[in-house]
Coordinates of C-alpha atoms (C1' of nucleotides) in Angstrom, one line a residue:
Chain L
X147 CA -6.0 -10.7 -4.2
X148 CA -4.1 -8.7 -7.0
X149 CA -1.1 -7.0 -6.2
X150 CA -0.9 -2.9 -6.2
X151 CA 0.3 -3.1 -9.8
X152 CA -1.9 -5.5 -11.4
X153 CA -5.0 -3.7 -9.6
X154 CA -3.7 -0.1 -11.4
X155 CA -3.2 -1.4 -14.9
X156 CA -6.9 -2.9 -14.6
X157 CA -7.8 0.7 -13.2
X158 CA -5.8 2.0 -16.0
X159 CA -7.7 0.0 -18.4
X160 CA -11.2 0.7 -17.1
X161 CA -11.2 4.7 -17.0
X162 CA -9.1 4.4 -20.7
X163 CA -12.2 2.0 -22.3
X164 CA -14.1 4.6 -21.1
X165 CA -16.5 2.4 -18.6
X166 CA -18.0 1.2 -22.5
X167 CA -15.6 -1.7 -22.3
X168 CA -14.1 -0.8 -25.3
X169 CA -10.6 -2.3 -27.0
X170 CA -8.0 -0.5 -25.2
X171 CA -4.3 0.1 -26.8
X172 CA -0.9 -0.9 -25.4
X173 CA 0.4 2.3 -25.6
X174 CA -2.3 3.9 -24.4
X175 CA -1.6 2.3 -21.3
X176 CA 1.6 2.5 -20.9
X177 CA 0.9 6.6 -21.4
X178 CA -1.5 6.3 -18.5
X179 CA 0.8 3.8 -15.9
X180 CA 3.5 6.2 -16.5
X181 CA 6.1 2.4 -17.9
X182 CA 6.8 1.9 -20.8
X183 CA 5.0 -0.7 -23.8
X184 CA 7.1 -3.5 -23.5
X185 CA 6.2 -4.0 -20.0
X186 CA 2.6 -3.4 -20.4
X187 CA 2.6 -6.3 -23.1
X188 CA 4.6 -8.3 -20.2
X189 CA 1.8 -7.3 -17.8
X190 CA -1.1 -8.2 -20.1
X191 CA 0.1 -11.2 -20.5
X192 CA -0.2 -12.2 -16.8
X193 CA -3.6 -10.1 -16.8
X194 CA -5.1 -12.7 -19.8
X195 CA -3.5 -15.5 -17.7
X196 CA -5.2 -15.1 -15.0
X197 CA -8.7 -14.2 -16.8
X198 CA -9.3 -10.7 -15.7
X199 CA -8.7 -9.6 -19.0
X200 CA -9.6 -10.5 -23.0
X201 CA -6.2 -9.8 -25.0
X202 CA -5.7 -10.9 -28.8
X203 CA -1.7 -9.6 -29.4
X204 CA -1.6 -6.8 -31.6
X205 CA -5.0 -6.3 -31.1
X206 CA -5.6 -4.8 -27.6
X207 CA -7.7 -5.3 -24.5
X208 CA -10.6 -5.3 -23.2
X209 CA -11.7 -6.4 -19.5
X210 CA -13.7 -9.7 -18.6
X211 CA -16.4 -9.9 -16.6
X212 CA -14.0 -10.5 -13.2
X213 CA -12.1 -7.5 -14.5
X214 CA -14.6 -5.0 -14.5
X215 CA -15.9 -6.3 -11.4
X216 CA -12.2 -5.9 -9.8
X217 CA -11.8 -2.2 -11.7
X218 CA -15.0 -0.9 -10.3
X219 CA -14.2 -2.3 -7.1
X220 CA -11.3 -0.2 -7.2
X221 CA -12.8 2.8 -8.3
X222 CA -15.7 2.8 -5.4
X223 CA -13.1 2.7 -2.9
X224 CA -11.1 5.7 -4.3
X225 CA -14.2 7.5 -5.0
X226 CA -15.6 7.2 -1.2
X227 CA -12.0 8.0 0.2
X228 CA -12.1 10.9 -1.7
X229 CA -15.5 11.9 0.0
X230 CA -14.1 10.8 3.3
X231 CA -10.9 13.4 2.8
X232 CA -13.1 16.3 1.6
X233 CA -15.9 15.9 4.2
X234 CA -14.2 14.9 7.3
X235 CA -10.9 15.6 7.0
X236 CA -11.7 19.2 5.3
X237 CA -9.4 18.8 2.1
X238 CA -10.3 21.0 -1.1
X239 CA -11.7 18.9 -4.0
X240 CA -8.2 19.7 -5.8
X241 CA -6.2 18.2 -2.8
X242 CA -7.6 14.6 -2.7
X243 CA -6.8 12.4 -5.8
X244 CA -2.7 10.8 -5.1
X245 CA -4.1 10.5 -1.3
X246 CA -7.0 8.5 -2.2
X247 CA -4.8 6.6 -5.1
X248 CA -3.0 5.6 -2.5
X249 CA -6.0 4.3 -0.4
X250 CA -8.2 2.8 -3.0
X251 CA -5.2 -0.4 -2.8
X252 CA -6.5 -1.0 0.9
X253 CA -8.0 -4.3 1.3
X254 CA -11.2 -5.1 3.4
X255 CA -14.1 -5.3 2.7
X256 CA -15.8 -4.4 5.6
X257 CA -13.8 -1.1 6.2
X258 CA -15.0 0.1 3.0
X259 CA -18.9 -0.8 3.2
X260 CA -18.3 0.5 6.8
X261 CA -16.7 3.8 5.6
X262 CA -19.7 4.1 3.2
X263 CA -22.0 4.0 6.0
X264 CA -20.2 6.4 8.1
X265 CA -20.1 8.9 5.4
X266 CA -24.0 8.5 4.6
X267 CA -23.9 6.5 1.2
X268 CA -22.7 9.2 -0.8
X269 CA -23.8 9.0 -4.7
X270 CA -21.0 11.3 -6.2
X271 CA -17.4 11.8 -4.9
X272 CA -16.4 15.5 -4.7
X273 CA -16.3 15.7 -8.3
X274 CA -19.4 14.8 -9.1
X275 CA -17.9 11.4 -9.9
X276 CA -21.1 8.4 -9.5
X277 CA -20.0 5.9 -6.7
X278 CA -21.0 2.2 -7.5
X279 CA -22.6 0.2 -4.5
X280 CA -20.9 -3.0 -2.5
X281 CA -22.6 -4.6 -5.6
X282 CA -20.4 -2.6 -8.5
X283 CA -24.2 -0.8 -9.6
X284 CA -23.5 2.6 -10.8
X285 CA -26.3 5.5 -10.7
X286 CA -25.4 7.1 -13.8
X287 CA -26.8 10.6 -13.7
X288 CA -27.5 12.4 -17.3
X289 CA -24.8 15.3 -17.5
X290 CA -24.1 17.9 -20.3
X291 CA -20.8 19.7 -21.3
X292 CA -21.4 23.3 -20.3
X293 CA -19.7 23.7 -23.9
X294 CA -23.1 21.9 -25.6
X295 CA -25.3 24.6 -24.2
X296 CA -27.4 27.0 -25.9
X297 CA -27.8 30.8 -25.0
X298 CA -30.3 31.2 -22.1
X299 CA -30.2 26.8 -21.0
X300 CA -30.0 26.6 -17.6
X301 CA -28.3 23.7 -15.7
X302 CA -26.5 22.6 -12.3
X303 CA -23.0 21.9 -12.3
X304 CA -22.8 18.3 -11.3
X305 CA -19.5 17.3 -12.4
X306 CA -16.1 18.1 -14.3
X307 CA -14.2 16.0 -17.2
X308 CA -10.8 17.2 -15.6
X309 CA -9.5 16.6 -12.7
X310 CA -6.3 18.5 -12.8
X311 CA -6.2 20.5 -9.3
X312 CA -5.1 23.6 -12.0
X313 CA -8.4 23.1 -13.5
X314 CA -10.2 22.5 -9.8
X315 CA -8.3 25.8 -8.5
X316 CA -9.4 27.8 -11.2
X317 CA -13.3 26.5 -10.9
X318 CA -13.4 27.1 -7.4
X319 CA -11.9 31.0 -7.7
X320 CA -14.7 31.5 -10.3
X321 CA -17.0 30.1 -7.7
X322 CA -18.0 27.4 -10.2
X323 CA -18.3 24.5 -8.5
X324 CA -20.9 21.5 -7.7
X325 CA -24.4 22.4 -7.2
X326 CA -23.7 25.7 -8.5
X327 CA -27.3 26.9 -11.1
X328 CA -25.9 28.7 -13.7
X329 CA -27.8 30.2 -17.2
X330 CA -26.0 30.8 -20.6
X331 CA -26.3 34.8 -21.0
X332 CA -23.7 34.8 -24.2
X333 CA -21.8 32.5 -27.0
X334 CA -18.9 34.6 -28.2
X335 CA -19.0 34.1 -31.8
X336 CA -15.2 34.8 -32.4
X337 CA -13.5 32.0 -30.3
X338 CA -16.6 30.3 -28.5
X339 CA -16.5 31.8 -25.1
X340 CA -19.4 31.1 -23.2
X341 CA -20.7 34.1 -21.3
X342 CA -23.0 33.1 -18.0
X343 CA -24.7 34.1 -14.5
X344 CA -24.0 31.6 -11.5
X345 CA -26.2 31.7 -8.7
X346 CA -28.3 34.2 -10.6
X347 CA -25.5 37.1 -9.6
X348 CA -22.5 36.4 -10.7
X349 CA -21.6 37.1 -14.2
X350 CA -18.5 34.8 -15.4
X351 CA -16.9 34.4 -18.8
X352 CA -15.4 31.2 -19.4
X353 CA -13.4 30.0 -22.5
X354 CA -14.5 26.8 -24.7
X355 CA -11.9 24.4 -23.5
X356 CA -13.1 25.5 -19.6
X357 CA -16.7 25.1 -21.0
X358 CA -15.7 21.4 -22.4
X359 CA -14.8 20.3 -19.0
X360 CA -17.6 21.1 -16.9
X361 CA -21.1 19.2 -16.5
X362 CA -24.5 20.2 -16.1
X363 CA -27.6 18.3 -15.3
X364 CA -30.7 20.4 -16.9
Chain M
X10 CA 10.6 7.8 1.0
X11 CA 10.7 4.0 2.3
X12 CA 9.3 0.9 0.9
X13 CA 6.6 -1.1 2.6
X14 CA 8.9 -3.9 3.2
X15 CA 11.8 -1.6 4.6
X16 CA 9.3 0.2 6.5
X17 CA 7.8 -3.4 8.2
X18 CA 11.8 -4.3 9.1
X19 CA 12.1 -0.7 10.5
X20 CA 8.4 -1.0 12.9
X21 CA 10.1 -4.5 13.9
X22 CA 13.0 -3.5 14.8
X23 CA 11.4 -0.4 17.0
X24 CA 8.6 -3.4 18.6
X25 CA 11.5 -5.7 19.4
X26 CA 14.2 -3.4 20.8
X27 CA 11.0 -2.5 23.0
X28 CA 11.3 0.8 22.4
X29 CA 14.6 1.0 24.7
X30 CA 16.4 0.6 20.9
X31 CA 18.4 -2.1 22.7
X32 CA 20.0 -4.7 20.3
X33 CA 17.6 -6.6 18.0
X34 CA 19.2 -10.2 16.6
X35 CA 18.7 -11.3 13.0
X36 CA 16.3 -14.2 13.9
X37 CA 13.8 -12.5 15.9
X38 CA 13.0 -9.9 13.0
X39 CA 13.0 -12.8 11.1
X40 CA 10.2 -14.2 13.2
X41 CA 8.4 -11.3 13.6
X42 CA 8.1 -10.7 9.4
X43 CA 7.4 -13.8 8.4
X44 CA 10.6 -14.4 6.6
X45 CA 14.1 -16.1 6.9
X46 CA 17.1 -14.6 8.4
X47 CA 19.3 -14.6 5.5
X48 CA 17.0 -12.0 3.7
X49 CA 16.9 -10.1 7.1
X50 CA 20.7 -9.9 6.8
X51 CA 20.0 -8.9 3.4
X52 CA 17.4 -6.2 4.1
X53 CA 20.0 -5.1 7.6
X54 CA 22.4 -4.7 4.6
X55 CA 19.9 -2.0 3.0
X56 CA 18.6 -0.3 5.5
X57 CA 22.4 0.2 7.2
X58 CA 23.3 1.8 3.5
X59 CA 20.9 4.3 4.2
X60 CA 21.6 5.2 7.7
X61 CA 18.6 3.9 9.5
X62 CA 20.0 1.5 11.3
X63 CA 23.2 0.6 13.4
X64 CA 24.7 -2.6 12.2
X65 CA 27.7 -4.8 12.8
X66 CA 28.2 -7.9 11.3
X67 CA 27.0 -10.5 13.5
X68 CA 26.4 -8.6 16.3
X69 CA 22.8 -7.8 15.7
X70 CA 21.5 -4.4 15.0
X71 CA 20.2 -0.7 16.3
X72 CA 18.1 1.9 15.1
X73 CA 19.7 5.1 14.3
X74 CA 17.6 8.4 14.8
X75 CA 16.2 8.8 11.5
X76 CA 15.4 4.9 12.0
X77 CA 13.7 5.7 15.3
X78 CA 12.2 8.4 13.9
X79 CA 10.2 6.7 10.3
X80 CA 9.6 4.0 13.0
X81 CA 8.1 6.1 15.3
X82 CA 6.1 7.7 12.1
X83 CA 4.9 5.0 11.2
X84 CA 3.8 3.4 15.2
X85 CA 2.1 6.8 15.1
X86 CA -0.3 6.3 11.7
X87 CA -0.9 2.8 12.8
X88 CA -2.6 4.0 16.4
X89 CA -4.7 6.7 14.6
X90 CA -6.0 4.7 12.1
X91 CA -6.7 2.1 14.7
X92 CA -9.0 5.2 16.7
X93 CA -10.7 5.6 14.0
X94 CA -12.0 2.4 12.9
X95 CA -12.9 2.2 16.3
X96 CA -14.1 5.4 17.3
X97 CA -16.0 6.6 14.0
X98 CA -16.4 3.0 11.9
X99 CA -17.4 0.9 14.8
X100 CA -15.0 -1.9 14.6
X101 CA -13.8 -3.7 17.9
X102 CA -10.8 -3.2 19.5
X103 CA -9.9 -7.1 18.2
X104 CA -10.2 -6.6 14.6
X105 CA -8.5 -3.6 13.6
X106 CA -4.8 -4.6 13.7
X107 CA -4.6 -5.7 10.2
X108 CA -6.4 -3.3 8.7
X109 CA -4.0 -0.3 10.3
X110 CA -1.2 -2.6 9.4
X111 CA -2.5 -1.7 5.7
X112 CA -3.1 1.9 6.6
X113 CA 0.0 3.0 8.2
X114 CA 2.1 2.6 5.1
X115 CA -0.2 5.2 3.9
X116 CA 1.9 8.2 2.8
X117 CA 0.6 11.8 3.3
X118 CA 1.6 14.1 6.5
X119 CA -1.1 16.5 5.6
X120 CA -3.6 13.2 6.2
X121 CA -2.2 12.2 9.3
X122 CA -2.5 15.5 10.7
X123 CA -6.0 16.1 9.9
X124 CA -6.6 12.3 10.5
X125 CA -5.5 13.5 14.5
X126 CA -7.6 16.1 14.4
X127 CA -10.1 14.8 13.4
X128 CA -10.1 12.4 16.0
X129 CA -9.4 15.1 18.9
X130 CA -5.6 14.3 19.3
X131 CA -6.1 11.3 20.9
X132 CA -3.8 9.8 23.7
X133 CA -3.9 6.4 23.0
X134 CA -5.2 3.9 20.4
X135 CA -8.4 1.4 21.5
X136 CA -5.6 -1.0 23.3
X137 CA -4.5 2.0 25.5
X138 CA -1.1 1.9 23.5
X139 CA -0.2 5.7 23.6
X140 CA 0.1 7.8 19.9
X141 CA 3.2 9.8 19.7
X142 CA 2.5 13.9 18.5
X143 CA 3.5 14.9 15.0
X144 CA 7.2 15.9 17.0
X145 CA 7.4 11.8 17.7
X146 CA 7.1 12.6 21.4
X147 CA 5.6 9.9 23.5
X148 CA 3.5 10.7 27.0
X149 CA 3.9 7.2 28.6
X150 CA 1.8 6.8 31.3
X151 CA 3.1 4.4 34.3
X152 CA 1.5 1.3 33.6
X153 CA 1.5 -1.9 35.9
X154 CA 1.0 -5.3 35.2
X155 CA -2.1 -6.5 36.7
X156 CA 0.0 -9.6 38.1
X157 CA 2.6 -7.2 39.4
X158 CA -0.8 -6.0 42.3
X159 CA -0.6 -7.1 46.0
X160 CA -4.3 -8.1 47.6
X161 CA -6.5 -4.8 48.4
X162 CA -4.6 -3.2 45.4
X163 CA -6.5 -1.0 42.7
X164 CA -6.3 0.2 39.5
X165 CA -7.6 1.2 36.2
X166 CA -7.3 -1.0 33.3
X167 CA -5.3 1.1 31.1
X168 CA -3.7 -1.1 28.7
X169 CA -2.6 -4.6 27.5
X170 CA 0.6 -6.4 26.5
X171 CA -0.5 -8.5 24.1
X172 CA -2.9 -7.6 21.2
X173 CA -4.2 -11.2 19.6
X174 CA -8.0 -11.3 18.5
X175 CA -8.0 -14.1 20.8
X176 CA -7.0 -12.4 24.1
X177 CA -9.2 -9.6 23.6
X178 CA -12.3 -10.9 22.9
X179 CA -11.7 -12.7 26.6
X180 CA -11.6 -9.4 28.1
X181 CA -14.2 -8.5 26.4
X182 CA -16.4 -11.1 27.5
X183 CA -15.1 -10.7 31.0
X184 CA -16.1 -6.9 30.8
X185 CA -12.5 -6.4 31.3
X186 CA -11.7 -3.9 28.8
X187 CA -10.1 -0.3 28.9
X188 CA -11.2 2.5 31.7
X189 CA -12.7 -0.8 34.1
X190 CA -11.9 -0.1 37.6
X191 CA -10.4 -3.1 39.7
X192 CA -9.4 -4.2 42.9
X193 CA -7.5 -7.5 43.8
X194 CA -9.4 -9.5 46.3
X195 CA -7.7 -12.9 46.4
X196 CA -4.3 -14.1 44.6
X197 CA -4.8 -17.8 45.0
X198 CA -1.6 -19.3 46.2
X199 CA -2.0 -22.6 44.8
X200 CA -1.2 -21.6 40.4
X201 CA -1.3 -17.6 41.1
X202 CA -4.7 -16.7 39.6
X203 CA -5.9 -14.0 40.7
X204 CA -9.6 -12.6 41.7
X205 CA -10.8 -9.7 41.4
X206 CA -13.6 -6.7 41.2
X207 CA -14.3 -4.7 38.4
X208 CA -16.5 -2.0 38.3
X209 CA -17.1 -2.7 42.1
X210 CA -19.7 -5.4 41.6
X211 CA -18.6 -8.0 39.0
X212 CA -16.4 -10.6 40.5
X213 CA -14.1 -12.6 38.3
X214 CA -11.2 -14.7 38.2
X215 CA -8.2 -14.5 35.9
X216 CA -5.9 -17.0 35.1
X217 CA -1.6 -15.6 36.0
X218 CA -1.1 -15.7 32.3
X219 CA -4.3 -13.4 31.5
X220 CA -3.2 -11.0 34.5
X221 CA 0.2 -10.9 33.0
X222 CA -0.8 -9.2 30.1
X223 CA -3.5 -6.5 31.3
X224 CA -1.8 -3.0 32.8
X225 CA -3.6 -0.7 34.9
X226 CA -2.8 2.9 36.5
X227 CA -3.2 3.1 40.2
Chain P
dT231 C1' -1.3 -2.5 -53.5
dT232 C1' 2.6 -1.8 -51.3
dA233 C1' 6.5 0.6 -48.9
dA234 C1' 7.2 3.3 -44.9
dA235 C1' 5.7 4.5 -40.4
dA236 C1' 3.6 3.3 -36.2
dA237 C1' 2.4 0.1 -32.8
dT238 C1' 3.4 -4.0 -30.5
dT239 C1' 6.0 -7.9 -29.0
dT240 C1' 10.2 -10.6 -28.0
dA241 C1' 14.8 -11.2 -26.2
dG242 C1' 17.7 -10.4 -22.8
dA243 C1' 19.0 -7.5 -18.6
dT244 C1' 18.2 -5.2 -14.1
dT245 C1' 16.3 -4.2 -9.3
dA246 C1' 14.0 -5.4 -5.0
dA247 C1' 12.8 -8.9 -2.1
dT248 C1' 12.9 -13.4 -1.2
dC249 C1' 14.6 -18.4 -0.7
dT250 C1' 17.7 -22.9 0.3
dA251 C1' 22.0 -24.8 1.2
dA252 C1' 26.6 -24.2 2.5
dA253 C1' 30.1 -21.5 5.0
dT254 C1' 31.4 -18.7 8.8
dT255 C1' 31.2 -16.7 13.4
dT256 C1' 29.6 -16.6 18.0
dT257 C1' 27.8 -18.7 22.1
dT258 C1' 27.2 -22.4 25.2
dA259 C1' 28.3 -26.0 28.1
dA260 C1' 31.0 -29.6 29.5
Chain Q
dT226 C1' 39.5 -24.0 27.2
dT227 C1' 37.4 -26.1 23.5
dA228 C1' 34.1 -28.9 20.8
dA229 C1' 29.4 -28.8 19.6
dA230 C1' 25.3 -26.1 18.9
dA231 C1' 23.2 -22.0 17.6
dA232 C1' 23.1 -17.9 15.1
dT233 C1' 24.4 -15.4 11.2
dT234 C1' 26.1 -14.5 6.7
dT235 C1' 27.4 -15.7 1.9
dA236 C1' 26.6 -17.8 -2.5
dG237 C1' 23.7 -18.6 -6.0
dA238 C1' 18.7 -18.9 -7.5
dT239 C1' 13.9 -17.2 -8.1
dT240 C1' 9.8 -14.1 -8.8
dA241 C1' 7.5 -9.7 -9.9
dA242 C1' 8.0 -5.6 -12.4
dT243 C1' 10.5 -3.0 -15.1
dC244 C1' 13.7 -1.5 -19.0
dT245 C1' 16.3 -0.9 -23.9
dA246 C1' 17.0 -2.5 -28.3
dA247 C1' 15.8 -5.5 -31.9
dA248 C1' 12.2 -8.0 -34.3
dT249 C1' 7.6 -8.5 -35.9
dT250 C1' 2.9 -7.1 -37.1
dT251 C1' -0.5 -3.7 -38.3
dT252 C1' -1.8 0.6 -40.1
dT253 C1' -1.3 4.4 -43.1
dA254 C1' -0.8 6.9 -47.1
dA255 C1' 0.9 7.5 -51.5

DNA sequence: TTAAAAATTTAGATTAATCTAAATTTTTAA
DNA sequence: TTAAAAATTTAGATTAATCTAAATTTTTAA
């Protein structure tokens, strides 16, 4: 098995190419992993040694086939202890993500495809966020930024680009979260501000950079 | 907060001072961790620095009440997490020790509070082992050893003093396990085993060693 | 096309946890 | 009471992960 560290910087890696597997920068990671680049290039090294990673110096990284499978691994876990802390344990969707970044480094197999069980297979953590199988398959859903809308579209929120519990607060106090219907009444000219009805009642104005971050299926 | 290796010196400690926080040598914690005594004095070294433990050169070592206490902390997380892989995941009693020795080092009050609960505040974890409140109080029940019983004598089994996969499955397939009632009908003179009634129709026979290590409450 | 800036790597150190082998202290048993 | 055995500690090294400062490579922008 890979050791706490190794298994963030191959996390780190993953959500920074983007799950497209793209080249990924040194600093970038050592932005993300809160160290600094010298000891990310020390890290990558021992990542390329032991193949779960493709590294050219000076020319970033990208994961191998073992890395992604590791990466997702890691991500399913987090994503269904997130479901676990919000479902059964009653914790707000802005409450879960150091708890279950603490979890997803928890090592068995069979608790996990057990835990999925017990929770009834979710699809989507609490943030709309697809959870991959035991076999690392991913159900992507198609989702739209709120901010891409036109005046009178119509979608559900099913997920956020932000995951900031200051963004989450603010979502929940609008009564904008998951499953919510909403329809595009206005598009403020002036600064972009998206004007909308939730639930077919409640009129909310929400600026662009909100808009940006919040995900519709049509 | 602690690390993971200061908190397994300061759970070993607690296990082998046997909760009477008598005085723990060197060797044995380095028996029980898997390591060699000179890095035990090493880690005593550490851990007497920061006040957790009582420690005199040579002389073998204490814990101090803020060691008592993260020890208790942490013998607390390890018997919830064992309820609920037990009670909600459907694991057996014999295989969820290394999986809450992964858990308990997980680090989140909020968690563990909900986590108990969750669970209905339970007593005691699946091995009858009782789970300290969120004040580190203990209810100990008066538990005897079933080897400790006198012919006609009955009880309930209520616990166990040892906690290897091996040992329980044996119970297990004796039908021995946890709430069973008992009564001693023959202590065999000859190598002590003892037979006995459970559930007031299945007759068995247990061997001096195997009665040594199941408790019961008359 | 090339000099300056930015990004990355290397060199050499540090910290936590561990080890072996040697030294020291305590305990045991004659 | 004391020599041998057992337990413990010290000295000096090692590994994983990190750091700063200097060196190198790549990218950018005139």
């Amino acid at each position: 098995m890979h050791s706490f560290t190794e298994e963030n910087y191959l996390k780190a890696i993953y959500h920074l190419s983007d799950a497209n597997n793209t080249v990924v920068s040194t600093n970038s990671i050592a932005e993300v992993t809160n160290t600094k680049a010298a000891s990310v290039t020390d890290m990558l090294k021992k990542l390329a040694d032991k193949k779960l990673i493709n590294y050219i110096k000076y020319q970033g990284v990208t994961l191998s086939n073992t890395g992604i499978q590791a990466a997702v691994n890691i991500v399913r876990k987090h994503r269904l202890w997130e479901v676990f802390l919000v479902e059964k344990l009653g914790f707000k969707w802005d409450e879960v993500h150091d708890i279950a970044e603490e979890l997803e480094h928890i090592n068995s197999a069979s608790l996990i495809d057990r835990l999925d069980d017990f929770l009834g297979n979710p699809a989507a953590d609490p943030h709309g966020d697809p959870i991959p199988d035991r076999t690392g398959t991913f159900v992507h859903k198609k989702l739209v930024k709120v901010s891409d809308l036109k005046e009178g579209q119509t979608g559900t929120i099913s997920g956020v680009n932000e995951h900031s519990s200051l963004f989450l607060k603010h979502l929940e106090k609008l009564g904008l979260t998951l499953g919510t219907k909403i329809t595009i009444s206005d598009i403020i000219e002036f600064d972009g501000s998206i004007m909308l009805i939730a639930d077919k009642t409640k009129e909310r104005t929400i600026s662009r950079e909100v808009a940006k971050n919040i995900l519709v299926i049509l």
